XYZ file of C-alpha atoms in Angstrom:
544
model
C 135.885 -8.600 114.992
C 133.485 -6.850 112.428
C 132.135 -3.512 112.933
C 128.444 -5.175 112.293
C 128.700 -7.400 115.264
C 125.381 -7.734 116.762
C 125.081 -6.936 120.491
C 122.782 -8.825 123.130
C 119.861 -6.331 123.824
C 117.214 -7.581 126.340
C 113.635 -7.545 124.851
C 110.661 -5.362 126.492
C 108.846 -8.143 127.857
C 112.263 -8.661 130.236
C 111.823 -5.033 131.597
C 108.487 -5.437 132.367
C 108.811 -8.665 134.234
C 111.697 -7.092 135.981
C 109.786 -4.015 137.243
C 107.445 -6.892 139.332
C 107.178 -5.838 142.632
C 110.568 -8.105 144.554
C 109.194 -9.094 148.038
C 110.078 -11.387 150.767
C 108.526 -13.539 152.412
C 108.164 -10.768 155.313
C 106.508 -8.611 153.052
C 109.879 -6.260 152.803
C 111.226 -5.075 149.432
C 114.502 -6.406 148.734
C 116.881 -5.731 145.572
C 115.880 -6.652 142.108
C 119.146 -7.848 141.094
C 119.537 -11.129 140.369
C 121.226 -13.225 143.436
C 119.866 -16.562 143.023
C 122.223 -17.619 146.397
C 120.522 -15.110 148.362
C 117.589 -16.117 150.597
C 115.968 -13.074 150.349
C 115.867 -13.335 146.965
C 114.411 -16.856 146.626
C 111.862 -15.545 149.049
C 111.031 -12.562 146.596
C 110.221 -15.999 144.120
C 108.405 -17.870 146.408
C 105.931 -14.888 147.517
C 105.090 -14.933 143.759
C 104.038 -18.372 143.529
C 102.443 -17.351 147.235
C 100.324 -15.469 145.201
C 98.795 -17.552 142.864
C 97.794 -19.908 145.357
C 96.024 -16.932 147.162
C 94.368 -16.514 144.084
C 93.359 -20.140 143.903
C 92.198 -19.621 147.309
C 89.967 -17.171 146.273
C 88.784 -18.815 143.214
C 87.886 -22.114 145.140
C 85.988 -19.967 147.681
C 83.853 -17.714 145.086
C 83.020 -21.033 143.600
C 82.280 -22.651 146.848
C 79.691 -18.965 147.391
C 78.277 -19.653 143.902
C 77.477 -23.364 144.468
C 76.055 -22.564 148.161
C 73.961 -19.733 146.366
C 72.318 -22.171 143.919
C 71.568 -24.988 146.058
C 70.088 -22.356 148.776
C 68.360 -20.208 147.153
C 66.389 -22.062 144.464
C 64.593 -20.012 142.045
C 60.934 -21.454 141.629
C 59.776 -22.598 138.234
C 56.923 -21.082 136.672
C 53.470 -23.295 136.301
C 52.785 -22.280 132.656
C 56.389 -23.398 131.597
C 56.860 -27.136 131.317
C 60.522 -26.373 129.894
C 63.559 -24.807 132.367
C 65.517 -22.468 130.998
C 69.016 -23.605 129.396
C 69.945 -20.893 127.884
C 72.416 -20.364 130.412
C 74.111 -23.191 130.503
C 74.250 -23.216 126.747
C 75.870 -20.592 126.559
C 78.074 -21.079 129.554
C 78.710 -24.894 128.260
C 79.833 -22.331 124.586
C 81.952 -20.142 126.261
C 83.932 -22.707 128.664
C 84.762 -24.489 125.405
C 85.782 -22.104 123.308
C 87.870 -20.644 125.897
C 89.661 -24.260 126.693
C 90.332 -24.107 123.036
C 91.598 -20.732 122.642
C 93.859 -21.838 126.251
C 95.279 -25.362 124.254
C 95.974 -23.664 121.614
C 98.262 -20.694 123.335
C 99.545 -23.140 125.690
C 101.019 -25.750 122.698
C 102.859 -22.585 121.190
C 103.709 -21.079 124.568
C 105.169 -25.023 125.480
C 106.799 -25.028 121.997
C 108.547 -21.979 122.133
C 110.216 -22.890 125.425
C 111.487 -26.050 124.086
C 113.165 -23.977 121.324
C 114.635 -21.334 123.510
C 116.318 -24.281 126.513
C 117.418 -25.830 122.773
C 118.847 -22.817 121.472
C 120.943 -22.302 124.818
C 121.892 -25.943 125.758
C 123.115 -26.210 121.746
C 125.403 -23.008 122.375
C 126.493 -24.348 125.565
C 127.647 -27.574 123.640
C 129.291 -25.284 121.181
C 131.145 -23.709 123.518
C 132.321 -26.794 125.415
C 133.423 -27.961 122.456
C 135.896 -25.218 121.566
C 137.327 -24.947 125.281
C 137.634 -28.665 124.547
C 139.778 -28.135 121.337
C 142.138 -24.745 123.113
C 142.406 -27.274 125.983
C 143.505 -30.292 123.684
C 145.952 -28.215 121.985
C 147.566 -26.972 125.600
C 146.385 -24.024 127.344
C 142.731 -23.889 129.758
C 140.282 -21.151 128.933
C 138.451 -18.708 131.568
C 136.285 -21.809 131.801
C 139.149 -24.667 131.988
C 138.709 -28.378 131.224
C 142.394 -29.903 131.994
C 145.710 -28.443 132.937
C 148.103 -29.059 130.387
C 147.857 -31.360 127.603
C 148.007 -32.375 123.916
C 150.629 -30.043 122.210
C 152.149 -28.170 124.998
C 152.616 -31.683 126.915
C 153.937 -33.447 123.984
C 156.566 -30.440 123.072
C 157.663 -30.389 127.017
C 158.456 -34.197 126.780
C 159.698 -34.846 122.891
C 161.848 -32.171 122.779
C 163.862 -32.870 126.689
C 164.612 -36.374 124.779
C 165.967 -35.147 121.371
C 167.931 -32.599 123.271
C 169.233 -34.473 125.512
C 170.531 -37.216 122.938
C 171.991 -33.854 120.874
C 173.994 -32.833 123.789
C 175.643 -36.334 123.890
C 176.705 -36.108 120.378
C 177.643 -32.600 120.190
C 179.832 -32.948 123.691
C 183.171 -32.181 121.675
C 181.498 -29.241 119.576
C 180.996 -26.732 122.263
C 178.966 -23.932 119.537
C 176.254 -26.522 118.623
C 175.652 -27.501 122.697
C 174.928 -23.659 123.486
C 172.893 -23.998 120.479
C 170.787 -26.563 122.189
C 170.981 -24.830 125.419
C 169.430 -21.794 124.103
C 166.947 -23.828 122.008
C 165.806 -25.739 125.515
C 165.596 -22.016 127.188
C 163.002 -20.572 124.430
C 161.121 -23.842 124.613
C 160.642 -23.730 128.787
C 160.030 -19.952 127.985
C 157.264 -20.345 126.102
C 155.435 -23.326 128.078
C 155.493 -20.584 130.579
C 154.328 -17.724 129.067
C 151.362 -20.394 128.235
C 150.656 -21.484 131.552
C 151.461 -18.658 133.459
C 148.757 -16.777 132.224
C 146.166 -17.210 135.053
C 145.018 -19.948 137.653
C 142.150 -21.483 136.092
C 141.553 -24.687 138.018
C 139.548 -22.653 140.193
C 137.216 -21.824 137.779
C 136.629 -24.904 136.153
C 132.945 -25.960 135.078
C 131.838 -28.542 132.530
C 129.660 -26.710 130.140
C 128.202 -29.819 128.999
C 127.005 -31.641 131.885
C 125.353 -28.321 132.414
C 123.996 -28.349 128.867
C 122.936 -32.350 129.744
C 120.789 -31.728 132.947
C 119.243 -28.547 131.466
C 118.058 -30.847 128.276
C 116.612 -33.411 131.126
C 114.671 -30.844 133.339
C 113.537 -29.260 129.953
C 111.886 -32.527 128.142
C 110.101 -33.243 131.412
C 109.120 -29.762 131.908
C 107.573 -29.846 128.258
C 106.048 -33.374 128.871
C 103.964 -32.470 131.198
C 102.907 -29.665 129.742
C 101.617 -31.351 126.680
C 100.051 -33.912 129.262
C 98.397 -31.145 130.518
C 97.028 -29.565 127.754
C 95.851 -32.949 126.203
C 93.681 -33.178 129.831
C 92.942 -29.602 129.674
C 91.327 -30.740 126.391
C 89.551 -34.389 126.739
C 87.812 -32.995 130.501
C 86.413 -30.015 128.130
C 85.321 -32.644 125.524
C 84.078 -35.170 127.808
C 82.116 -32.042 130.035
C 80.565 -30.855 126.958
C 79.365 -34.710 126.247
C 77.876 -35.481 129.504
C 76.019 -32.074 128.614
C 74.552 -33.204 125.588
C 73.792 -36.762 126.597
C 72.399 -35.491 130.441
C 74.629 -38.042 131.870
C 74.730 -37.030 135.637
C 77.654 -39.668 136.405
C 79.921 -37.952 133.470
C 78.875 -34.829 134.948
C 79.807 -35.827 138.523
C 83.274 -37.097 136.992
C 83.864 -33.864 135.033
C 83.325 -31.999 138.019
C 85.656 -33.648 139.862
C 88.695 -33.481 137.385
C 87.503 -29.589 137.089
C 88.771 -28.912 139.851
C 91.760 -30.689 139.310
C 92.708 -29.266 136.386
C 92.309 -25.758 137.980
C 94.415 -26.503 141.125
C 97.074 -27.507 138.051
C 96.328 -24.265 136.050
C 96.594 -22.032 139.593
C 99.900 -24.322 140.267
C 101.578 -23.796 136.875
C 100.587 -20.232 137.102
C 102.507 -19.870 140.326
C 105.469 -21.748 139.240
C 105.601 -19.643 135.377
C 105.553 -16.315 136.945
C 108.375 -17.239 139.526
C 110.380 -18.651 136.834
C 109.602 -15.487 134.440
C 110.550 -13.556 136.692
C 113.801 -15.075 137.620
C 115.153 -15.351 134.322
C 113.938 -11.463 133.276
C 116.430 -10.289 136.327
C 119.406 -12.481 134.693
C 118.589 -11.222 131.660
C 118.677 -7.764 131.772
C 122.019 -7.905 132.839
C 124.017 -11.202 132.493
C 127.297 -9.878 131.899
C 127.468 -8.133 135.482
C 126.431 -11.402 137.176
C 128.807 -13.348 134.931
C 131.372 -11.371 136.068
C 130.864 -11.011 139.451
C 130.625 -14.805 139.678
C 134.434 -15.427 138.074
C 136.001 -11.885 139.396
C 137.914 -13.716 142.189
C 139.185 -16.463 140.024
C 139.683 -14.807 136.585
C 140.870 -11.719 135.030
C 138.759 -9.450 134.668
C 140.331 -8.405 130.845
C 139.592 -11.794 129.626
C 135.732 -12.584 130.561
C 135.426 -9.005 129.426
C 136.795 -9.665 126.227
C 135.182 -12.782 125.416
C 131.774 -11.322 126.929
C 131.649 -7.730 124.464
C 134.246 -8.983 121.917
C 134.641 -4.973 120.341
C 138.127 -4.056 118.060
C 138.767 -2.237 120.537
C 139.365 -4.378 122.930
C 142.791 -6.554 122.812
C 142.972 -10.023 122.970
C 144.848 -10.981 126.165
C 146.224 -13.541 124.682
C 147.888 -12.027 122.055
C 151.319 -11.926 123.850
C 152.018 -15.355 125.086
C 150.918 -16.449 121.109
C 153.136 -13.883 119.660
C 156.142 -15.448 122.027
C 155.551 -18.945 120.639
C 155.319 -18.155 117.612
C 158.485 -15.862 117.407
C 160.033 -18.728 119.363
C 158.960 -21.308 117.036
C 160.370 -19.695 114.312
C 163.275 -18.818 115.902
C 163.839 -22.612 116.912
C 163.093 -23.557 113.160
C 165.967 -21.665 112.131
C 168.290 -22.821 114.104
C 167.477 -26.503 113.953
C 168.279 -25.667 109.628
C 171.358 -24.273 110.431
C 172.259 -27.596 112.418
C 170.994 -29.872 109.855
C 173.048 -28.395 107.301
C 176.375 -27.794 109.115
C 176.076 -30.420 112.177
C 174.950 -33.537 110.429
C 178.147 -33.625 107.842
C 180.059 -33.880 110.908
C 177.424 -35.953 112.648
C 175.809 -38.143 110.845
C 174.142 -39.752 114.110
C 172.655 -36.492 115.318
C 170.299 -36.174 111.945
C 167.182 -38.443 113.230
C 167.134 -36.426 116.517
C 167.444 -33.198 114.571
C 164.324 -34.263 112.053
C 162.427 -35.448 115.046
C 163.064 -31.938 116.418
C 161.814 -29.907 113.117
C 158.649 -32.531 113.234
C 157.935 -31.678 116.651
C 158.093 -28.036 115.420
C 156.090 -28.164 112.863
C 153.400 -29.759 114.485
C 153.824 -27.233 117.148
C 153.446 -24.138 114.788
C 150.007 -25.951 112.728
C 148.889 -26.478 116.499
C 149.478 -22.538 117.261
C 147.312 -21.701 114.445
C 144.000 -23.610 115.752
C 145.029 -22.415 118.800
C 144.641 -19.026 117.765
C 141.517 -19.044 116.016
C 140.119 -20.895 119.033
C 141.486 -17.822 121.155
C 139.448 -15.133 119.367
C 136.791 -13.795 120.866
C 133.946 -14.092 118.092
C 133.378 -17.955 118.589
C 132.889 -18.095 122.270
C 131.063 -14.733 121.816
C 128.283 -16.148 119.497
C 127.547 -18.420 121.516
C 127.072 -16.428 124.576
C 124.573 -14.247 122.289
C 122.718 -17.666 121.040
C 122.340 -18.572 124.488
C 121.247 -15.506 125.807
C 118.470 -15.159 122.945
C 116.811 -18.589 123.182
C 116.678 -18.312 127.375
C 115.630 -14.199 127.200
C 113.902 -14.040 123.633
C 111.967 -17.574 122.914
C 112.162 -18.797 126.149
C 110.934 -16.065 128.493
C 108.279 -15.356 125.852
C 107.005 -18.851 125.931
C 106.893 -19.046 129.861
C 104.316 -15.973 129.147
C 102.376 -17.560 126.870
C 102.254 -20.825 129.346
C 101.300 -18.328 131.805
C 98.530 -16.998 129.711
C 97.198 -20.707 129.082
C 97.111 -21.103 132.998
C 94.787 -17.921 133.569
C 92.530 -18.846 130.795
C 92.176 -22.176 131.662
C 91.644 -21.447 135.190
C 88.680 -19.267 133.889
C 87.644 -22.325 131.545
C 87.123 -24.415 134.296
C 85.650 -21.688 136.202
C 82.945 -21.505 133.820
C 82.472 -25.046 133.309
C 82.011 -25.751 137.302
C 79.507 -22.925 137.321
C 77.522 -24.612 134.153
C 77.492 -28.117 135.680
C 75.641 -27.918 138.793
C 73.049 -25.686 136.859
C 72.577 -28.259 134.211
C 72.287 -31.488 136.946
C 69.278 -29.056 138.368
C 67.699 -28.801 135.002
C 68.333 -32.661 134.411
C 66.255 -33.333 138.157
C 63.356 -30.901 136.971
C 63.118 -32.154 133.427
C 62.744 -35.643 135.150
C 60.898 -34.143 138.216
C 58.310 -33.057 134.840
C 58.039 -36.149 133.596
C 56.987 -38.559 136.636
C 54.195 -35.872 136.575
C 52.628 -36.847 133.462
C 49.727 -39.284 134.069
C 50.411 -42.298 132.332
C 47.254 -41.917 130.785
C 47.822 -39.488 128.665
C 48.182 -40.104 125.230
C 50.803 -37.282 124.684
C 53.261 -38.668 127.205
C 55.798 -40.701 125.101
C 55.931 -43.238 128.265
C 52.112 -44.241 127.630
C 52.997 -44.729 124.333
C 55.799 -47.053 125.294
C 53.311 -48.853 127.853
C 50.809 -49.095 124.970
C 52.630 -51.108 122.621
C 54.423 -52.780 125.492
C 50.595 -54.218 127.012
C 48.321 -55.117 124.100
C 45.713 -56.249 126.566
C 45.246 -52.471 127.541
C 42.121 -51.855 125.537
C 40.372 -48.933 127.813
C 42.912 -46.025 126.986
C 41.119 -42.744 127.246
C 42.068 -39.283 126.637
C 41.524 -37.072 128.778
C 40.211 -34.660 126.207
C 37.545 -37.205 125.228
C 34.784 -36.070 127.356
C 32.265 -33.861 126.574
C 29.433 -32.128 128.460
C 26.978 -32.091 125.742
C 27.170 -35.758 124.886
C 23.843 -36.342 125.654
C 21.935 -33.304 123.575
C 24.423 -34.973 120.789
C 22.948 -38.382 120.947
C 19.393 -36.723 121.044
C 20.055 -34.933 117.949
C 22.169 -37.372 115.673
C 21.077 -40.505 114.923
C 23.373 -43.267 116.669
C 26.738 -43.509 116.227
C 28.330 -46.218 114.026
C 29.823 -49.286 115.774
C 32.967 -48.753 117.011
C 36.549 -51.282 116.405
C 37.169 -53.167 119.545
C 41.253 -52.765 118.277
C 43.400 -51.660 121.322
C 43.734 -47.851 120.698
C 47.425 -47.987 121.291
C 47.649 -50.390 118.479
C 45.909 -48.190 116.448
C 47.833 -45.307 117.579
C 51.015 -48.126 116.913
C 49.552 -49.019 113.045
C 49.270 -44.914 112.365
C 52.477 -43.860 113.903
C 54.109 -46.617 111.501
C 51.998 -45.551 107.746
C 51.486 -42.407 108.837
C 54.212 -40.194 111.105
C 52.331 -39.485 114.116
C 49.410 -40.628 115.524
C 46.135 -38.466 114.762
C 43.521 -38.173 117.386
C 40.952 -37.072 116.367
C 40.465 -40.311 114.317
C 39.676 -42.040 117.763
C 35.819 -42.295 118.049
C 35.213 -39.507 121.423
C 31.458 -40.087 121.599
C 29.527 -42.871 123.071
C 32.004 -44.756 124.996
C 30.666 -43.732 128.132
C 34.412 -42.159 129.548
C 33.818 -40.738 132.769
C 34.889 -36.925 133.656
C 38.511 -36.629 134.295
C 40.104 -35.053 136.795
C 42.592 -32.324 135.498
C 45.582 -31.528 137.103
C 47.630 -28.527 136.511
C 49.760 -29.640 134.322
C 47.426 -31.284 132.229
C 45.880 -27.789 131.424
C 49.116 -26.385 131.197
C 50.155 -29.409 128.579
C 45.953 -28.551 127.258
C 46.858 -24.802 126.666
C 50.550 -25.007 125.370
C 48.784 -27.054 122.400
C 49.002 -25.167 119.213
C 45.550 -23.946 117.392
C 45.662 -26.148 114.737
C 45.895 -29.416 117.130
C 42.969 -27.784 118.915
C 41.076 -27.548 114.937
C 42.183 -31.419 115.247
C 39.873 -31.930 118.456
C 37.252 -29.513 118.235
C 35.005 -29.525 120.767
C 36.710 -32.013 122.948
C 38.864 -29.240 124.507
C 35.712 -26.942 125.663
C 34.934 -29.391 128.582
């Protein structure tokens, strides 16, 4: 292994989750070490998600004060002002959507960044499977065993009892070459046990990939719904923000509604991010002592320490039984030349079995050397360090960043239930306002629509039209000029058309004989929220 090996350090963000306070579920602190078989510890993760539902709990009941507040204690409008104030929900309305945005937007990378990190690890994982596959294939099981013994070791156990065996018949009469075969059977059984006599590993067996497989199936439905989420998170915000601009109370209503929804959601992934956060931080700062402790009954300690830290100066424990085969192998080599080249001149028979022999070897010794680059530590040891820096590096930081979308959508919503029930009050006055307006009056656009909707109306009046001096007027002036019989709304119709919109003071005042009206409040408030030049427009009219 290379001086420049890179070790697995545990990021910041790790420490700091890990430092969370551990309690259980009987409010006593308990160990921060990670024992995920421990009940006390899967209380300690449980009381977290305990608290985010206490502080939905809360939220749901300041909301519930807030919305009491409003309906109870009604602030009363002011006569002179015709117009509520929105400013408040505008800017409300403003703020809950650029903080669902801001929310999406950490909440897609936060979900991304997750999938990456459960990649990273189950691709390692597959890795690894894949080379305990190949040591396995070629005869020995790893800390992490697939099969007892198999492919080469199998093969050479079987092929070389039958060659023997036929050898010995042939070379009954030469006593030399049958010790030769004796002691060639001896280094053979030797070595098959210096290969499987190594440790007990059927104890410690576990399938890396079916691990790797059901991680990959809880991950793509853990980042499903997350992106169904966020696309919800995103359309209620849109769809809120509509019924806002259009004054729809049933969108409103509907918004509210899957408001606070989505916030139960946001206060429930909240909950279930920290717990999870947390959880993995306590593996992570230390996964080799857990590791350890989980095969130190069933394994040697030397070898999951090797493969774990992989440093020069640590030996490979396999190093002996590979240096026995392969001292044996050659040994065997040598001695199956020496029998081809004295034995089969003698015995001719005895040279197939002798070739089939130094086949078998050969095979053997090209099988050694995979074997013994699938031994060394630095394969297995990458990716241990792959997998520990997509679950602890991209992984943990993503579950933040999800965690981050749930608080600041929670305070979205928060916002946006606030701004709704405001904005349905300002919708009732603003319609409150308008069943006010006499539907005489020329400025309400509903007489307007009555006007051109009833032709027959001909008697339309202002209510500015009268004045108290009409008679000195008539005395003085001579009389007035005949005035159209037209239907004033059609005249007011004709002007609004040519003309933008309709000008009053063209409307003959004097001499129609309109009685006094009776003003209202509101008509003088409409009267005196009219701008000066409109009032140039009616002169006199107005001093009645």
């Amino acid at each position: 292994m290379s001086s420049d090996r890179v070790d697995y350090i545990a990021p910041w963000w790790t420490y700091w989750l890990h430092n969370f306070p551990h309690i259980n579920l009987r409010f006593q602190p308990i160990d921060k070490t990670f024992q995920p078989e421990d009940e006390n510890y899967q209380q300690s993760l449980i009381f977290l998600g305990c608290v985010a539902a206490a502080g939905l709990g809360l939220n749901l009941l300041c909301l519930a004060i807030y919305l009491s507040c409003l309906c109870c204690c009604r602030k009363e409008e002011e006569e002179e002002s015709k117009k509520p104030n929105s400013c408040c929900v505008t800017w409300s309305a403003v703020a809950a959507g650029l903080i669902t945005c801001v929310a999406v937007g950490v909440g897609f990378y936060g979900n991304s960044e997750t999938n990456d990190g459960v990649y990273q690890m189950t691709y390692s994982l597959y890795n690894a499977n894949h080379t305990l596959g190949g040591v396995d294939s070629l005869g020995i099981t790893l800390p992490f065993g697939l099969k007892q013994v198999s492919g080469t070791m199998s093969n050479m156990r079987s092929g070389l009892h039958q060659h023997l065996a036929r050898l010995d018949e042939i070379f009954a009469t030469r006593g030399d070459y049958v010790q030769t075969l004796q002691f060639m059977q001896q280094m053979a059984d030797n070595v098959i046990k210096q290969l499987l006599g190594l440790s007990d590993w059927e104890k410690a067996k576990v399938d890396l990939a079916s691990i790797a497989d059901q991680s990959a199936t809880i991950e793509y439905y853990r980042w499903l719904t997350y992106l169904l989420l966020l696309i919800l998170d995103l359309i209620i915000c849109l769809l809120a923000c509509l019924g806002l601009a259009k004054q729809s109370r049933w969108l409103l209503t509907t918004m509210m509604v899957f408001g606070v929804l989505t916030l139960v959601l946001s206060w429930t992934s909240l909950g279930a991010d920290l717990a999870t956060a947390v959880g993995t931080s306590d593996f992570c700062i230390s996964p080799d002592k857990y590791i350890m402790s989980k095969t130190k009954d069933v394994i040697s300690a030397d070898i999951v320490h090797y493969y774990l830290y992989c440093n020069q100066t640590l030996s490979n424990p396999f190093q002996q039984p590979l240096a026995i085969f392969q001292r044996s192998l050659t040994t065997m080599q040598i001695q199956i030349q020496g029998l081809l080249q004295f034995a089969v001149p003698l015995f001719p028979t005895a040279e197939r079995d002798l070739l089939g022999i130094q086949h078998l070897l050969n095979s053997s010794e090209a099988s050694l050397h995979q074997l013994t680059a699938l031994l060394d530590c630095r394969g297995l040891n990458k990716d241990y360090l792959d997998a520990m820096v997509g679950v602890c590096y991209d992984g943990v930081e993503g579950v933040l960043y999800l965690c981050l979308f749930s608080i600041l959508a929670a305070c979205a919503f928060t916002v946006m239930l606030c701004a709704i029930p405001r904005a349905w009050r300002q919708i009732a006055c603003r319609e409150q306002d308008y069943d006010d307006i006499d539907e005489e009056d020329p400025f309400n656009p509903r007489a307007r629509r009555l006007g051109s909707q009833n032709p027959d109306h001909t008697n339309m009046h202002s209510f500015c039209s009268y004045s108290s001096s009409m008679g000195s007027q008539t005395s003085l002036h001579p009389p007035a000029p005949a005035v159209s019989n037209a239907p004033m709304s059609e005249y007011m119709n004709h002007t609004a058309l040519f003309g933008g919109n309709p000008r009053y003071e063209n409307v003959p005042l004097i001499g129609r004989g309109s009685p006094p009206p009776s003003y209202s409040p509101t008509m003088r408030a409409t009267c005196l929220s009219m701008t000066e030049e409109q009032r140039r427009h009616f002169g006199n009219d107005f001093q009645a």
